[in-house]
mmCIF file of C-alpha atoms in Angstrom:
data_model
loop_
_atom_site.group_PDB
_atom_site.id
_atom_site.type_symbol
_atom_site.label_atom_id
_atom_site.label_comp_id
_atom_site.label_asym_id
_atom_site.label_seq_id
_atom_site.Cartn_x
_atom_site.Cartn_y
_atom_site.Cartn_z
ATOM 1 C CA UNK A 1 0.001 0.005 -0.001
ATOM 2 C CA UNK A 2 2.894 2.399 0.723
ATOM 3 C CA UNK A 3 4.403 1.797 -2.733
ATOM 4 C CA UNK A 4 1.005 2.311 -4.327
ATOM 5 C CA UNK A 5 0.402 5.531 -2.386
ATOM 6 C CA UNK A 6 3.759 7.036 -3.371
ATOM 7 C CA UNK A 7 3.236 6.125 -7.042
ATOM 8 C CA UNK A 8 -0.288 7.554 -7.030
ATOM 9 C CA UNK A 9 0.776 10.834 -5.416
ATOM 10 C CA UNK A 10 3.466 11.820 -7.891
ATOM 11 C CA UNK A 11 1.437 10.486 -10.827
ATOM 12 C CA UNK A 12 -1.587 12.612 -9.876
ATOM 13 C CA UNK A 13 0.353 15.817 -9.241
ATOM 14 C CA UNK A 14 3.442 15.415 -11.415
ATOM 15 C CA UNK A 15 2.060 13.820 -14.569
ATOM 16 C CA UNK A 16 4.173 12.380 -17.378
ATOM 17 C CA UNK A 17 7.121 14.731 -16.804
ATOM 18 C CA UNK A 18 7.534 13.625 -13.180
ATOM 19 C CA UNK A 19 7.266 9.979 -14.229
ATOM 20 C CA UNK A 20 9.894 10.405 -16.967
ATOM 21 C CA UNK A 21 12.416 11.917 -14.546
ATOM 22 C CA UNK A 22 11.665 9.265 -11.930
ATOM 23 C CA UNK A 23 12.183 6.539 -14.533
ATOM 24 C CA UNK A 24 15.543 8.000 -15.478
ATOM 25 C CA UNK A 25 16.971 8.018 -11.957
ATOM 26 C CA UNK A 26 15.271 4.964 -10.469
ATOM 27 C CA UNK A 27 15.736 2.791 -13.551
ATOM 28 C CA UNK A 28 19.385 3.868 -13.821
ATOM 29 C CA UNK A 29 19.955 3.067 -10.150
ATOM 30 C CA UNK A 30 18.424 -0.388 -10.569
ATOM 31 C CA UNK A 31 20.538 -1.112 -13.656
ATOM 32 C CA UNK A 32 23.789 -0.003 -11.968
ATOM 33 C CA UNK A 33 22.922 -1.936 -8.837
ATOM 34 C CA UNK A 34 22.119 -5.031 -10.898
ATOM 35 C CA UNK A 35 25.485 -4.903 -12.665
ATOM 36 C CA UNK A 36 27.266 -4.539 -9.313
ATOM 37 C CA UNK A 37 25.295 -7.509 -7.982
ATOM 38 C CA UNK A 38 26.278 -9.510 -11.081
ATOM 39 C CA UNK A 39 30.004 -9.053 -10.384
ATOM 40 C CA UNK A 40 29.587 -9.818 -6.666
ATOM 41 C CA UNK A 41 27.634 -12.967 -7.509
ATOM 42 C CA UNK A 42 30.186 -13.962 -10.127
ATOM 43 C CA UNK A 43 32.979 -13.692 -7.569
ATOM 44 C CA UNK A 44 30.977 -15.792 -5.094
ATOM 45 C CA UNK A 45 30.475 -18.471 -7.770
ATOM 46 C CA UNK A 46 34.220 -18.716 -8.429
ATOM 47 C CA UNK A 47 34.495 -16.633 -11.596
ATOM 48 C CA UNK A 48 32.955 -16.864 -15.042
ATOM 49 C CA UNK A 49 34.626 -20.135 -16.037
ATOM 50 C CA UNK A 50 33.359 -22.034 -13.034
ATOM 51 C CA UNK A 51 29.943 -20.381 -13.147
ATOM 52 C CA UNK A 52 29.461 -21.157 -16.856
ATOM 53 C CA UNK A 53 30.619 -24.760 -16.324
ATOM 54 C CA UNK A 54 28.239 -25.446 -13.441
ATOM 55 C CA UNK A 55 25.305 -23.730 -15.207
ATOM 56 C CA UNK A 56 26.079 -24.688 -18.793
ATOM 57 C CA UNK A 57 22.523 -25.971 -19.323
ATOM 58 C CA UNK A 58 21.064 -22.635 -18.188
ATOM 59 C CA UNK A 59 23.087 -20.342 -20.448
ATOM 60 C CA UNK A 60 21.220 -20.993 -23.695
ATOM 61 C CA UNK A 61 18.706 -18.708 -25.364
ATOM 62 C CA UNK A 62 17.489 -21.363 -27.832
ATOM 63 C CA UNK A 63 15.962 -24.197 -25.813
ATOM 64 C CA UNK A 64 14.429 -27.549 -26.877
ATOM 65 C CA UNK A 65 10.855 -27.677 -28.145
ATOM 66 C CA UNK A 66 9.805 -29.666 -25.058
ATOM 67 C CA UNK A 67 11.316 -27.158 -22.611
ATOM 68 C CA UNK A 68 8.734 -26.317 -19.973
ATOM 69 C CA UNK A 69 9.627 -22.646 -19.437
ATOM 70 C CA UNK A 70 10.612 -21.303 -22.881
ATOM 71 C CA UNK A 71 10.624 -23.714 -25.874
ATOM 72 C CA UNK A 72 12.142 -22.434 -29.110
ATOM 73 C CA UNK A 73 8.813 -23.063 -30.835
ATOM 74 C CA UNK A 74 7.172 -20.552 -28.533
ATOM 75 C CA UNK A 75 9.951 -17.997 -29.076
ATOM 76 C CA UNK A 76 9.746 -18.283 -32.871
ATOM 77 C CA UNK A 77 5.950 -18.271 -33.089
ATOM 78 C CA UNK A 78 4.822 -15.977 -30.282
ATOM 79 C CA UNK A 79 7.690 -13.849 -28.956
ATOM 80 C CA UNK A 80 7.560 -11.478 -31.929
ATOM 81 C CA UNK A 81 3.942 -10.671 -31.115
ATOM 82 C CA UNK A 82 4.865 -9.977 -27.489
ATOM 83 C CA UNK A 83 7.768 -7.656 -28.412
ATOM 84 C CA UNK A 84 5.758 -5.848 -31.088
ATOM 85 C CA UNK A 85 3.024 -5.152 -28.540
ATOM 86 C CA UNK A 86 5.381 -4.116 -25.746
ATOM 87 C CA UNK A 87 7.689 -1.880 -27.810
ATOM 88 C CA UNK A 88 5.280 -0.564 -30.419
ATOM 89 C CA UNK A 89 1.755 -0.619 -28.960
ATOM 90 C CA UNK A 90 2.090 -0.517 -25.177
ATOM 91 C CA UNK A 91 0.651 2.779 -23.974
ATOM 92 C CA UNK A 92 3.344 3.670 -21.454
ATOM 93 C CA UNK A 93 6.101 3.090 -24.059
ATOM 94 C CA UNK A 94 4.299 4.861 -26.917
ATOM 95 C CA UNK A 95 3.279 7.769 -24.685
ATOM 96 C CA UNK A 96 6.909 8.539 -23.854
ATOM 97 C CA UNK A 97 7.951 8.258 -27.475
ATOM 98 C CA UNK A 98 5.230 10.639 -28.661
ATOM 99 C CA UNK A 99 6.415 13.137 -26.035
ATOM 100 C CA UNK A 100 9.793 13.419 -27.781
ATOM 101 C CA UNK A 101 10.629 16.822 -29.262
ATOM 102 C CA UNK A 102 11.508 15.451 -32.707
ATOM 103 C CA UNK A 103 11.333 12.212 -34.668
ATOM 104 C CA UNK A 104 15.110 11.879 -34.255
ATOM 105 C CA UNK A 105 14.835 12.111 -30.461
ATOM 106 C CA UNK A 106 12.040 9.551 -30.401
ATOM 107 C CA UNK A 107 13.908 7.084 -32.611
ATOM 108 C CA UNK A 108 17.172 7.436 -30.701
ATOM 109 C CA UNK A 109 15.281 7.009 -27.423
ATOM 110 C CA UNK A 110 13.765 3.709 -28.533
ATOM 111 C CA UNK A 111 17.104 2.493 -29.930
ATOM 112 C CA UNK A 112 18.880 3.472 -26.689
ATOM 113 C CA UNK A 113 16.300 1.523 -24.704
ATOM 114 C CA UNK A 114 16.926 -1.475 -26.982
ATOM 115 C CA UNK A 115 20.649 -1.161 -26.282
ATOM 116 C CA UNK A 116 20.019 -1.086 -22.534
ATOM 117 C CA UNK A 117 18.076 -4.329 -22.863
ATOM 118 C CA UNK A 118 21.354 -6.026 -23.722
ATOM 119 C CA UNK A 119 22.456 -5.307 -20.146
ATOM 120 C CA UNK A 120 19.326 -6.808 -18.582
ATOM 121 C CA UNK A 121 20.606 -10.426 -18.783
ATOM 122 C CA UNK A 122 23.684 -9.384 -16.785
ATOM 123 C CA UNK A 123 21.775 -7.197 -14.320
ATOM 124 C CA UNK A 124 18.718 -9.413 -13.758
ATOM 125 C CA UNK A 125 18.821 -12.866 -15.403
ATOM 126 C CA UNK A 126 22.344 -14.089 -14.650
ATOM 127 C CA UNK A 127 22.199 -12.916 -10.998
ATOM 128 C CA UNK A 128 19.054 -15.034 -10.683
ATOM 129 C CA UNK A 129 20.969 -18.097 -11.904
ATOM 130 C CA UNK A 130 23.805 -17.289 -9.528
ATOM 131 C CA UNK A 131 21.345 -17.009 -6.654
ATOM 132 C CA UNK A 132 19.896 -20.421 -7.512
ATOM 133 C CA UNK A 133 23.386 -21.941 -7.590
ATOM 134 C CA UNK A 134 24.365 -20.425 -4.241
ATOM 135 C CA UNK A 135 21.101 -20.438 -2.291
ATOM 136 C CA UNK A 136 18.680 -22.609 -4.248
ATOM 137 C CA UNK A 137 17.966 -24.859 -1.267
ATOM 138 C CA UNK A 138 16.842 -21.856 0.791
ATOM 139 C CA UNK A 139 14.370 -20.448 -1.743
ATOM 140 C CA UNK A 140 10.705 -21.378 -1.832
ATOM 141 C CA UNK A 141 9.801 -19.242 -4.852
ATOM 142 C CA UNK A 142 11.662 -17.871 -7.932
ATOM 143 C CA UNK A 143 10.655 -14.385 -6.767
ATOM 144 C CA UNK A 144 13.096 -14.750 -3.859
ATOM 145 C CA UNK A 145 16.203 -15.156 -6.069
ATOM 146 C CA UNK A 146 17.292 -11.525 -6.464
ATOM 147 C CA UNK A 147 16.510 -10.382 -2.889
ATOM 148 C CA UNK A 148 18.349 -13.467 -1.575
ATOM 149 C CA UNK A 149 21.476 -12.545 -3.528
ATOM 150 C CA UNK A 150 21.385 -8.945 -2.318
ATOM 151 C CA UNK A 151 20.787 -9.981 1.297
ATOM 152 C CA UNK A 152 23.760 -12.360 1.367
ATOM 153 C CA UNK A 153 26.374 -10.781 -0.910
ATOM 154 C CA UNK A 154 25.872 -7.037 -1.112
ATOM 155 C CA UNK A 155 27.546 -4.913 1.640
ATOM 156 C CA UNK A 156 25.264 -3.153 4.114
ATOM 157 C CA UNK A 157 25.418 0.373 2.648
ATOM 158 C CA UNK A 158 25.079 -0.766 -0.932
ATOM 159 C CA UNK A 159 22.368 -3.204 0.119
ATOM 160 C CA UNK A 160 20.133 -0.354 1.219
ATOM 161 C CA UNK A 161 20.808 1.414 -2.067
ATOM 162 C CA UNK A 162 19.828 -1.719 -3.999
ATOM 163 C CA UNK A 163 16.576 -2.293 -2.122
ATOM 164 C CA UNK A 164 15.746 1.403 -2.554
ATOM 165 C CA UNK A 165 16.445 1.078 -6.279
ATOM 166 C CA UNK A 166 14.173 -1.977 -6.546
ATOM 167 C CA UNK A 167 11.398 -0.203 -4.659
ATOM 168 C CA UNK A 168 11.905 2.878 -6.827
ATOM 169 C CA UNK A 169 11.753 0.843 -10.025
ATOM 170 C CA UNK A 170 8.518 -0.820 -8.871
ATOM 171 C CA UNK A 171 7.040 2.583 -8.013
ATOM 172 C CA UNK A 172 8.186 4.003 -11.345
ATOM 173 C CA UNK A 173 6.637 1.155 -13.358
ATOM 174 C CA UNK A 174 3.421 1.398 -11.372
ATOM 175 C CA UNK A 175 3.258 5.172 -11.913
ATOM 176 C CA UNK A 176 3.777 4.711 -15.639
ATOM 177 C CA UNK A 177 0.900 2.250 -15.844
ATOM 178 C CA UNK A 178 -1.354 4.473 -13.740
ATOM 179 C CA UNK A 179 -0.643 7.462 -15.959
ATOM 180 C CA UNK A 180 -1.245 5.451 -19.130
ATOM 181 C CA UNK A 181 -4.439 3.850 -17.838
ATOM 182 C CA UNK A 182 -5.904 7.200 -16.751
ATOM 183 C CA UNK A 183 -4.937 8.724 -20.125
ATOM 184 C CA UNK A 184 -6.751 5.968 -22.029
ATOM 185 C CA UNK A 185 -9.841 6.300 -19.865
ATOM 186 C CA UNK A 186 -9.871 10.099 -19.983
ATOM 187 C CA UNK A 187 -8.888 10.854 -23.577
ATOM 188 C CA UNK A 188 -9.744 7.727 -25.599
ATOM 189 C CA UNK A 189 -12.949 6.683 -23.858
ATOM 190 C CA UNK A 190 -14.528 9.607 -21.993
ATOM 191 C CA UNK A 191 -13.480 12.529 -24.214
ATOM 192 C CA UNK A 192 -13.795 10.706 -27.530
ATOM 193 C CA UNK A 193 -16.875 8.539 -26.952
ATOM 194 C CA UNK A 194 -18.862 10.063 -24.061
ATOM 195 C CA UNK A 195 -18.246 13.814 -23.846
ATOM 196 C CA UNK A 196 -16.405 15.492 -26.710
ATOM 197 C CA UNK A 197 -16.987 18.939 -25.189
ATOM 198 C CA UNK A 198 -15.420 18.153 -21.822
ATOM 199 C CA UNK A 199 -13.231 20.951 -20.460
ATOM 200 C CA UNK A 200 -9.602 20.494 -19.468
ATOM 201 C CA UNK A 201 -10.623 20.873 -15.834
ATOM 202 C CA UNK A 202 -13.113 18.012 -16.138
ATOM 203 C CA UNK A 203 -10.585 15.788 -17.903
ATOM 204 C CA UNK A 204 -7.910 16.542 -15.302
ATOM 205 C CA UNK A 205 -10.293 15.757 -12.429
ATOM 206 C CA UNK A 206 -11.427 12.508 -14.074
ATOM 207 C CA UNK A 207 -7.816 11.449 -14.664
ATOM 208 C CA UNK A 208 -6.906 12.026 -11.026
ATOM 209 C CA UNK A 209 -9.970 10.203 -9.707
ATOM 210 C CA UNK A 210 -9.329 7.295 -12.112
ATOM 211 C CA UNK A 211 -5.720 7.068 -10.892
ATOM 212 C CA UNK A 212 -6.957 6.776 -7.315
ATOM 213 C CA UNK A 213 -9.451 4.068 -8.225
ATOM 214 C CA UNK A 214 -6.853 2.111 -10.215
ATOM 215 C CA UNK A 215 -4.301 2.166 -7.385
ATOM 216 C CA UNK A 216 -6.826 0.932 -4.818
ATOM 217 C CA UNK A 217 -7.822 -1.934 -7.131
ATOM 218 C CA UNK A 218 -4.147 -2.797 -7.762
ATOM 219 C CA UNK A 219 -3.266 -2.820 -4.044
ATOM 220 C CA UNK A 220 -6.216 -5.079 -3.290
ATOM 221 C CA UNK A 221 -5.250 -7.479 -6.090
ATOM 222 C CA UNK A 222 -1.483 -7.619 -5.477
ATOM 223 C CA UNK A 223 -1.463 -9.937 -2.403
ATOM 224 C CA UNK A 224 -3.489 -12.538 -4.321
ATOM 225 C CA UNK A 225 -0.664 -12.916 -6.868
ATOM 226 C CA UNK A 226 1.528 -14.477 -4.180
ATOM 227 C CA UNK A 227 -0.466 -17.699 -4.498
ATOM 228 C CA UNK A 228 1.962 -20.597 -5.303
ATOM 229 C CA UNK A 229 -0.385 -21.879 -8.029
ATOM 230 C CA UNK A 230 0.708 -18.968 -10.252
ATOM 231 C CA UNK A 231 4.357 -20.049 -10.164
ATOM 232 C CA UNK A 232 5.621 -16.578 -9.306
ATOM 233 C CA UNK A 233 4.457 -13.058 -10.059
ATOM 234 C CA UNK A 234 6.448 -12.731 -13.302
ATOM 235 C CA UNK A 235 5.050 -15.972 -14.707
ATOM 236 C CA UNK A 236 1.488 -14.885 -13.867
ATOM 237 C CA UNK A 237 1.939 -11.474 -15.486
ATOM 238 C CA UNK A 238 3.271 -13.002 -18.706
ATOM 239 C CA UNK A 239 0.467 -15.524 -19.050
ATOM 240 C CA UNK A 240 -2.236 -13.016 -18.118
ATOM 241 C CA UNK A 241 -1.110 -10.525 -20.770
ATOM 242 C CA UNK A 242 -1.754 -13.208 -23.362
ATOM 243 C CA UNK A 243 -5.384 -12.067 -23.130
ATOM 244 C CA UNK A 244 -4.254 -8.681 -24.500
ATOM 245 C CA UNK A 245 -1.360 -9.253 -26.912
ATOM 246 C CA UNK A 246 -2.894 -11.174 -29.859
ATOM 247 C CA UNK A 247 -6.033 -9.089 -30.371
ATOM 248 C CA UNK A 248 -4.322 -5.705 -30.045
ATOM 249 C CA UNK A 249 -1.401 -6.602 -32.328
ATOM 250 C CA UNK A 250 -3.722 -8.152 -34.924
ATOM 251 C CA UNK A 251 -5.986 -5.079 -34.912
ATOM 252 C CA UNK A 252 -3.093 -2.679 -35.464
ATOM 253 C CA UNK A 253 -1.192 -4.744 -38.038
ATOM 254 C CA UNK A 254 -4.249 -5.687 -40.083
ATOM 255 C CA UNK A 255 -5.543 -2.116 -39.978
ATOM 256 C CA UNK A 256 -2.223 -0.738 -41.223
ATOM 257 C CA UNK A 257 -1.671 -3.325 -43.961
ATOM 258 C CA UNK A 258 -5.254 -3.654 -45.220
ATOM 259 C CA UNK A 259 -6.778 -0.208 -45.945
ATOM 260 C CA UNK A 260 -10.155 -1.773 -46.818
ATOM 261 C CA UNK A 261 -10.597 -3.223 -43.309
ATOM 262 C CA UNK A 262 -13.747 -1.836 -41.611
ATOM 263 C CA UNK A 263 -13.879 -0.716 -38.002
ATOM 264 C CA UNK A 264 -15.929 -3.792 -37.129
ATOM 265 C CA UNK A 265 -12.886 -5.940 -37.948
ATOM 266 C CA UNK A 266 -10.860 -4.123 -35.290
ATOM 267 C CA UNK A 267 -13.639 -4.500 -32.750
ATOM 268 C CA UNK A 268 -13.849 -8.222 -33.548
ATOM 269 C CA UNK A 269 -10.092 -8.544 -32.986
ATOM 270 C CA UNK A 270 -10.267 -6.927 -29.558
ATOM 271 C CA UNK A 271 -13.212 -9.129 -28.553
ATOM 272 C CA UNK A 272 -12.046 -12.428 -30.079
ATOM 273 C CA UNK A 273 -8.469 -12.156 -28.810
ATOM 274 C CA UNK A 274 -9.236 -12.620 -25.088
ATOM 275 C CA UNK A 275 -11.987 -15.180 -25.808
ATOM 276 C CA UNK A 276 -9.826 -17.418 -27.993
ATOM 277 C CA UNK A 277 -6.822 -17.196 -25.693
ATOM 278 C CA UNK A 278 -9.088 -18.053 -22.748
ATOM 279 C CA UNK A 279 -10.285 -21.152 -24.586
ATOM 280 C CA UNK A 280 -6.693 -22.258 -25.172
ATOM 281 C CA UNK A 281 -5.874 -21.650 -21.497
ATOM 282 C CA UNK A 282 -8.828 -23.761 -20.387
ATOM 283 C CA UNK A 283 -8.816 -26.612 -22.909
ATOM 284 C CA UNK A 284 -5.075 -26.808 -23.744
ATOM 285 C CA UNK A 285 -3.176 -25.954 -20.535
ATOM 286 C CA UNK A 286 -0.285 -28.180 -21.618
ATOM 287 C CA UNK A 287 0.487 -25.972 -24.629
ATOM 288 C CA UNK A 288 3.016 -23.237 -23.870
ATOM 289 C CA UNK A 289 1.367 -19.849 -23.533
ATOM 290 C CA UNK A 290 3.519 -18.270 -26.286
ATOM 291 C CA UNK A 291 2.264 -20.899 -28.719
ATOM 292 C CA UNK A 292 -1.266 -20.164 -27.525
ATOM 293 C CA UNK A 293 -0.615 -16.482 -28.236
ATOM 294 C CA UNK A 294 0.579 -17.314 -31.769
ATOM 295 C CA UNK A 295 -2.454 -19.527 -32.500
ATOM 296 C CA UNK A 296 -4.830 -16.893 -31.127
ATOM 297 C CA UNK A 297 -3.160 -14.232 -33.259
ATOM 298 C CA UNK A 298 -3.578 -16.305 -36.434
ATOM 299 C CA UNK A 299 -7.235 -17.076 -35.678
ATOM 300 C CA UNK A 300 -7.965 -13.397 -34.992
ATOM 301 C CA UNK A 301 -6.357 -12.466 -38.331
ATOM 302 C CA UNK A 302 -8.612 -15.021 -40.052
ATOM 303 C CA UNK A 303 -11.701 -13.489 -38.405
ATOM 304 C CA UNK A 304 -10.627 -10.002 -39.490
ATOM 305 C CA UNK A 305 -9.940 -11.259 -43.001
ATOM 306 C CA UNK A 306 -13.408 -12.804 -43.298
ATOM 307 C CA UNK A 307 -15.092 -9.615 -42.077
ATOM 308 C CA UNK A 308 -13.074 -7.523 -44.536
ATOM 309 C CA UNK A 309 -13.814 -9.946 -47.382
ATOM 310 C CA UNK A 310 -17.584 -9.757 -46.889
ATOM 311 C CA UNK A 311 -17.875 -6.118 -45.738
ATOM 312 C CA UNK A 312 -14.904 -4.079 -47.001
ATOM 313 C CA UNK A 313 -14.870 -0.278 -46.862
ATOM 314 C CA UNK A 314 -16.174 1.382 -50.023
ATOM 315 C CA UNK A 315 -13.180 3.709 -49.979
ATOM 316 C CA UNK A 316 -9.845 2.484 -48.577
ATOM 317 C CA UNK A 317 -8.780 4.383 -45.492
ATOM 318 C CA UNK A 318 -5.888 6.807 -46.075
ATOM 319 C CA UNK A 319 -3.589 7.697 -43.189
ATOM 320 C CA UNK A 320 -3.085 11.438 -42.610
ATOM 321 C CA UNK A 321 0.216 13.028 -43.649
ATOM 322 C CA UNK A 322 1.982 15.512 -41.362
ATOM 323 C CA UNK A 323 3.948 17.865 -43.585
ATOM 324 C CA UNK A 324 4.945 20.028 -40.608
ATOM 325 C CA UNK A 325 7.128 17.239 -39.185
ATOM 326 C CA UNK A 326 10.372 15.972 -40.699
ATOM 327 C CA UNK A 327 9.769 12.228 -41.069
ATOM 328 C CA UNK A 328 13.166 11.312 -42.545
ATOM 329 C CA UNK A 329 15.265 8.923 -40.463
ATOM 330 C CA UNK A 330 18.603 10.535 -39.653
ATOM 331 C CA UNK A 331 21.928 8.754 -40.322
ATOM 332 C CA UNK A 332 22.617 8.748 -36.567
ATOM 333 C CA UNK A 333 19.438 6.744 -35.913
ATOM 334 C CA UNK A 334 20.276 4.265 -38.669
ATOM 335 C CA UNK A 335 23.827 3.791 -37.355
ATOM 336 C CA UNK A 336 22.671 3.372 -33.750
ATOM 337 C CA UNK A 337 19.959 0.908 -34.794
ATOM 338 C CA UNK A 338 22.444 -1.114 -36.824
ATOM 339 C CA UNK A 339 24.853 -1.287 -33.873
ATOM 340 C CA UNK A 340 22.114 -2.567 -31.553
ATOM 341 C CA UNK A 341 21.030 -5.223 -34.081
ATOM 342 C CA UNK A 342 24.656 -6.329 -34.513
ATOM 343 C CA UNK A 343 25.072 -6.583 -30.738
ATOM 344 C CA UNK A 344 21.890 -8.690 -30.465
ATOM 345 C CA UNK A 345 23.247 -11.013 -33.178
ATOM 346 C CA UNK A 346 26.534 -11.421 -31.306
ATOM 347 C CA UNK A 347 24.626 -12.079 -28.079
ATOM 348 C CA UNK A 348 22.665 -14.897 -29.738
ATOM 349 C CA UNK A 349 25.812 -16.402 -31.208
ATOM 350 C CA UNK A 350 27.483 -16.490 -27.785
ATOM 351 C CA UNK A 351 24.493 -17.807 -25.840
ATOM 352 C CA UNK A 352 22.885 -19.947 -28.539
#
């Protein structure tokens, strides 16, 4: 409740600007702390050579098709849908990008974030493996791995910094979601569908009230996620978002690529996505959730295709053109993007 209260307070009064600055400092602190924890854990495990020898089976990104946690079939079929949603359609990512001063700034920001992702395995994933190697017998849940490593290896002063960084990162992520959710409710639902003449004062008040309602609901729900049947909070979040990913990605992609698609096709995608994924979850629990996401995505595309085939728009929809904005990709963005892609390729080659 304390974390929720802090996030709600600076979201309500500070808005997107406050959240952006908080993300910068708290996210940076978590990343630096994670890298420090990685080196401390590596030393405790006897160095990279010994660590990689003991955990050779855990240092692969491409896993067998029958792997319980992350089969390569799920990665190939469904991970692209997940990443496209998270990086291109997720409100609290898109909202920051649209707040950039220029196209160049927005592109470089996304590319920089992609480059930082290359550090996440060393700051988050590998420390988790180290924690399992060192303290696996003491852990009852995967969620205990990182705190266990910090508690046992990190010096007292730095330990407080790390726990503060983790709490700050949680607050920052929660604030981002609160801001995005209130924006969707206020601007996309209330102002667009219910009251087009609403004043800025009304919209601001509604956004603040919605933020308060959302945080209360989140704080009431959070303790329930600690149930062992979910297999950890992260696992639950990933599987639950499968109700969102396929329909939203299908609606956007099909709408962009097929100008004749009617609005009813998009509505059908948003409705059929959760229903179809729910059917897979209920009747095929043994199928990995990423494969379920891929199958749901394909079925939703088929539904949209049938609707468009029988009831296409009389005039194809044309996207508006903004002549007041320079939409040319700068050489710096191309170079930075190429460097990140090359680094990802090298990463896969090393940890194949």
